[in-house]
Amino acid sequence: MNTQIVSDIERLKKERNAVILAHNYTRGEVQDVADYTGDSLELARRATMVDADVIVFCGVYFMAETAAILNPDKTVLIPDPSAGCPMADMITGGQLRELKAKHPGAIAVCYVNSTAEVKAECDLCVTSGNADRVMATIPRDREILFVPDQHLGSHISGREGRSYVLWPGYCPTHARLTVKMLEDARAAHPGAPVMVHPECPKYVRDAADERLSTGGMCRFARESPARTILVGTEVGILHRLRKENPGKTFVPVSDTLVCPNMKKTTLENLREALLEMKTRVTVPEDVANRARRAIEAMLAIP
Ligand code: 13P
Ligand code: SF4
């Protein structure tokens, strides 16, 4: 069954001159047909290098929107447009405008997990893979508004030793991880390092050994001498970790860490997206032009 769908996808990809980009949390079979699998930063960078006419984005809506903003002349498709990110929807453009009005002169920074409308209101965008480097470019006397993820915001502000005004957004999937889960996993695998995503709450981050973006986790897994690694993030990443490191063991800290939206892309709806050229992701030009400034300011920082 899958063999037929995979060969249909390969054929349609050529016919449409399309490229498939997939996030590290998508289903294993989707990652396997993608031309490129990566974290939010790697996918945003990759979206700027695409030669094809069509980008099929397997992930959540804000990621496809970012690809569309960076490629106004290409067709960007998302197989299931209902694949949203609840954290991205925790702040609206209007709410951010109100916050900015209360803090005149502050610099507004958004996590890439935000809507195009919110990015359009911001000076800079960050991902969990580059937040340290990007935030270090902001003069220390500037007040910083950080939206929407309070946890990534507190992680970076703690490392920088300055405080930000944090919007109280959070990722419902990473919020499920508890210190007890980490302790139980450590007890079952003594000596194995624990890596968690910076979207986890501070008490969980503090109980871990490494706090990394999903791309950072893939690098750590490759370079660490540890034979067993405990993984505290969305379970979709285990497919890639195991595929790239066949001699090592990866254990989820909790198998309840499933982002339902990341699972909405299937081989079936990916084939349908290519067949019917749907669903096209578009961003109104004025919003896209303003949002692009914040994203490009981020991408310009090496
Ligand atoms: P990264 O892949 O950039 O680490 O982001 C994780 C995430 O939650 C994406 O929605
Ligand atoms: Fe959003 Fe969390 Fe899902 Fe990432 S894992 S898409 S932050 S809900």
XYZ file of C-alpha atoms and ligand atoms in Angstrom:
320
model
C 0.000 0.000 0.000
C 2.660 2.515 1.097
C 4.875 1.520 -1.846
C 2.144 2.614 -4.284
C 1.561 5.922 -2.449
C 5.296 6.610 -2.230
C 5.792 5.989 -5.953
C 2.752 8.231 -6.728
C 4.291 10.969 -4.564
C 7.672 10.621 -6.324
C 6.024 10.808 -9.765
C 3.777 13.778 -8.876
C 6.720 15.589 -7.293
C 8.568 15.455 -10.635
C 5.473 16.422 -12.651
C 4.816 19.439 -10.426
C 8.496 20.362 -10.006
C 7.873 20.247 -6.256
C 10.047 19.893 -3.186
C 8.830 18.347 0.081
C 9.998 19.888 3.370
C 9.147 18.113 6.640
C 9.571 19.004 10.303
C 11.379 16.599 12.650
C 8.069 15.896 14.473
C 6.111 14.618 11.460
C 5.276 10.939 10.939
C 8.256 8.734 10.091
C 6.837 7.738 6.698
C 6.386 11.425 5.808
C 9.985 12.232 6.845
C 11.119 9.343 4.636
C 9.571 10.803 1.448
C 10.642 14.380 2.214
C 13.535 15.969 0.319
C 14.619 17.647 3.501
C 13.723 17.111 7.186
C 14.791 19.616 9.817
C 14.013 21.997 12.655
C 12.204 25.324 12.243
C 15.391 27.278 11.509
C 16.791 24.717 9.058
C 13.441 24.572 7.234
C 13.171 28.382 7.024
C 16.718 28.542 5.605
C 16.014 25.666 3.226
C 12.859 27.464 2.020
C 15.066 30.338 0.798
C 17.207 27.952 -1.307
C 14.435 26.134 -3.142
C 14.697 25.960 -6.908
C 11.375 24.168 -7.458
C 8.059 25.845 -8.401
C 6.128 24.218 -5.556
C 6.955 23.690 -1.866
C 4.841 21.117 -0.033
C 5.237 21.839 3.653
C 4.725 18.944 6.045
C 4.464 20.462 9.502
C 2.200 23.080 11.037
C 0.607 26.137 9.460
C 2.992 28.843 10.714
C 5.904 26.958 9.110
C 4.170 26.836 5.715
C 3.281 30.507 6.152
C 6.950 31.336 6.809
C 7.919 29.489 3.603
C 5.209 31.428 1.703
C 6.436 34.767 3.108
C 9.995 33.947 2.008
C 8.827 32.755 -1.435
C 6.086 35.093 -2.674
C 6.536 33.801 -6.251
C 6.257 30.093 -5.438
C 3.272 27.913 -4.676
C 3.356 26.708 -1.062
C 1.004 23.836 -0.182
C 0.070 22.322 3.177
C -1.587 18.881 3.008
C -3.936 19.587 5.951
C -4.563 23.301 6.564
C -6.121 22.545 9.969
C -2.634 21.633 11.275
C -2.219 24.678 13.486
C 0.066 25.381 16.436
C -1.985 26.180 19.567
C 0.936 28.207 20.966
C 1.081 30.397 17.846
C -2.628 31.140 18.329
C -2.140 32.316 21.944
C -1.490 35.901 20.811
C -3.134 37.971 18.069
C -1.740 40.932 16.154
C -4.174 43.175 18.056
C -2.990 41.918 21.459
C 0.628 42.510 20.451
C -0.189 46.037 19.269
C -1.743 46.734 22.700
C 1.366 45.358 24.449
C 3.643 47.510 22.271
C 1.546 50.597 23.064
C 2.181 49.972 26.782
C 5.952 49.670 26.180
C 6.951 52.434 23.773
C 10.551 52.079 22.567
C 10.720 48.351 23.361
C 11.905 45.893 20.742
C 9.309 43.239 19.826
C 10.652 39.724 19.267
C 8.566 36.747 18.216
C 9.303 33.062 18.353
C 8.878 31.650 14.830
C 5.887 29.728 16.276
C 3.637 32.746 15.644
C 1.181 33.886 12.991
C 2.211 36.060 10.032
C 0.106 38.852 11.547
C 2.178 38.718 14.763
C 5.485 38.513 12.866
C 4.399 41.619 10.935
C 4.275 43.515 14.263
C 7.787 42.416 15.307
C 11.299 43.722 14.770
C 12.946 40.314 14.985
C 12.045 36.658 14.860
C 13.907 33.792 16.587
C 13.770 30.009 16.598
C 14.869 27.700 19.392
C 17.949 26.941 17.253
C 19.275 30.526 17.061
C 17.619 32.441 19.925
C 20.890 32.898 21.883
C 22.710 34.373 18.885
C 19.829 36.581 17.759
C 19.011 38.001 21.199
C 22.690 38.821 21.790
C 22.482 41.344 18.900
C 19.939 43.493 20.825
C 21.566 46.341 22.800
C 21.368 45.709 26.541
C 19.599 48.995 27.254
C 16.571 48.079 25.082
C 13.447 46.699 26.711
C 12.459 43.376 25.072
C 8.910 42.096 24.501
C 9.064 38.347 23.809
C 6.018 36.512 22.375
C 4.344 34.035 22.484
C 6.382 31.343 24.329
C 7.013 32.232 27.970
C 9.264 29.166 28.369
C 11.628 29.779 25.450
C 11.634 33.444 26.535
C 12.597 32.615 30.132
C 15.215 30.118 28.899
C 17.001 32.748 26.784
C 16.567 35.630 29.234
C 18.054 33.434 31.986
C 21.082 32.624 29.803
C 21.508 36.295 28.864
C 21.141 37.531 32.452
C 18.529 40.182 31.562
C 14.764 40.098 31.904
C 12.220 40.276 29.096
C 8.526 41.079 29.144
C 7.113 37.595 28.474
C 3.768 36.761 26.873
C 2.193 33.830 28.782
C 1.945 31.447 25.795
C 3.145 27.842 25.977
C 3.246 24.593 24.026
C 0.530 22.211 25.304
C 2.580 19.182 24.212
C 5.793 20.124 26.066
C 3.724 21.267 29.072
C 2.930 17.580 29.679
C 6.522 16.777 30.627
C 7.119 16.608 34.391
C 10.233 16.327 36.581
C 8.862 13.009 37.898
C 8.871 11.642 34.315
C 12.514 12.712 33.956
C 13.446 11.130 37.299
C 11.705 7.867 36.410
C 13.472 7.750 33.029
C 16.850 8.400 34.689
C 16.187 5.669 37.268
C 15.411 3.197 34.471
C 18.531 4.194 32.443
C 21.238 5.254 34.926
C 23.900 7.512 33.423
C 22.003 8.287 30.210
C 21.905 12.035 29.412
C 18.504 13.730 29.204
C 17.814 16.291 26.483
C 14.683 18.458 26.538
C 13.302 21.192 24.301
C 13.456 24.811 25.585
C 9.650 24.948 25.175
C 9.529 22.928 28.448
C 8.848 24.765 31.738
C 11.890 25.934 33.745
C 11.686 23.232 36.455
C 11.811 20.573 33.725
C 14.649 22.322 31.838
C 16.608 22.601 35.094
C 16.220 18.861 35.735
C 17.651 17.962 32.281
C 21.251 17.828 31.019
C 20.739 19.493 27.626
C 18.201 22.057 26.416
C 18.181 21.905 22.632
C 16.152 22.646 19.515
C 15.212 19.530 17.562
C 18.122 20.195 15.168
C 20.413 20.582 18.205
C 19.154 17.224 19.506
C 20.070 15.542 16.196
C 23.602 16.997 16.436
C 23.988 16.064 20.116
C 22.845 12.504 19.361
C 25.496 12.209 16.633
C 28.357 13.682 18.631
C 27.715 12.389 22.154
C 29.679 9.294 23.224
C 26.579 8.154 25.205
C 25.061 4.916 23.878
C 21.617 5.629 25.419
C 19.984 9.063 25.333
C 16.696 10.091 26.983
C 14.575 12.311 24.752
C 12.239 14.920 26.280
C 10.374 16.309 23.299
C 7.677 15.375 20.759
C 8.083 11.691 19.941
C 8.203 12.182 16.144
C 11.899 13.030 16.426
C 12.701 9.466 17.541
C 12.308 8.239 13.955
C 15.133 10.466 12.715
C 17.352 9.913 15.778
C 17.109 6.123 15.405
C 17.541 6.196 11.612
C 20.670 8.360 11.780
C 22.247 6.592 14.784
C 21.579 2.855 14.382
C 24.102 1.892 17.075
C 22.503 4.028 19.797
C 19.344 3.728 21.895
C 16.861 6.597 22.193
C 14.221 6.440 24.895
C 11.283 8.885 25.077
C 11.004 10.446 28.538
C 7.252 10.145 28.022
C 5.366 8.687 25.094
C 2.470 11.059 25.845
C 4.409 13.859 24.140
C 2.508 13.788 20.866
C 1.618 16.980 18.982
C -1.635 16.034 17.202
C -1.160 18.777 14.623
C 2.260 17.497 13.574
C 0.624 14.115 12.874
C -2.001 15.550 10.533
C 0.208 15.148 7.467
C -0.094 11.582 6.179
C 1.156 9.928 2.992
C -2.443 9.975 1.752
C -3.061 13.702 2.145
C 0.471 14.471 0.931
C -0.297 12.609 -2.323
C -3.636 14.418 -2.567
C -1.923 17.779 -2.022
C 0.363 17.127 -5.007
C -2.406 15.658 -7.134
C -4.896 18.473 -6.577
C -2.375 21.243 -5.807
C -4.011 22.032 -2.467
C -4.180 23.667 0.037
C -2.337 26.766 -1.075
C -0.927 28.905 1.742
C -1.057 32.625 1.020
C -0.311 35.669 3.146
C -1.720 39.124 2.246
C 1.071 41.135 0.596
C 1.236 43.973 3.142
C 1.397 41.500 6.067
C 3.965 39.342 4.239
C 6.190 42.344 3.459
C 6.287 43.394 7.127
C 6.673 39.844 8.463
C 9.503 39.157 5.976
C 11.585 41.957 7.539
C 11.540 40.228 10.959
C 12.360 36.814 9.444
C 15.104 38.128 7.155
C 16.657 40.114 10.029
C 16.938 36.757 11.846
C 18.293 34.847 8.833
C 20.969 37.525 8.311
C 22.497 36.590 11.700
C 24.857 33.651 11.025
P 12.340 23.304 16.585
O 12.247 22.201 15.575
O 12.760 24.573 15.931
O 13.213 22.923 17.726
O 10.862 23.606 17.126
C 10.054 22.751 17.803
C 8.618 23.029 17.603
O 7.831 22.954 18.496
C 8.123 23.335 16.321
O 6.782 23.506 16.438
Fe 3.075 24.013 18.495
Fe 4.010 22.512 20.494
Fe 3.017 21.335 18.339
Fe 5.365 22.638 18.204
S 4.937 20.796 19.398
S 3.666 22.738 16.744
S 4.966 24.324 19.637
S 1.898 22.632 19.794
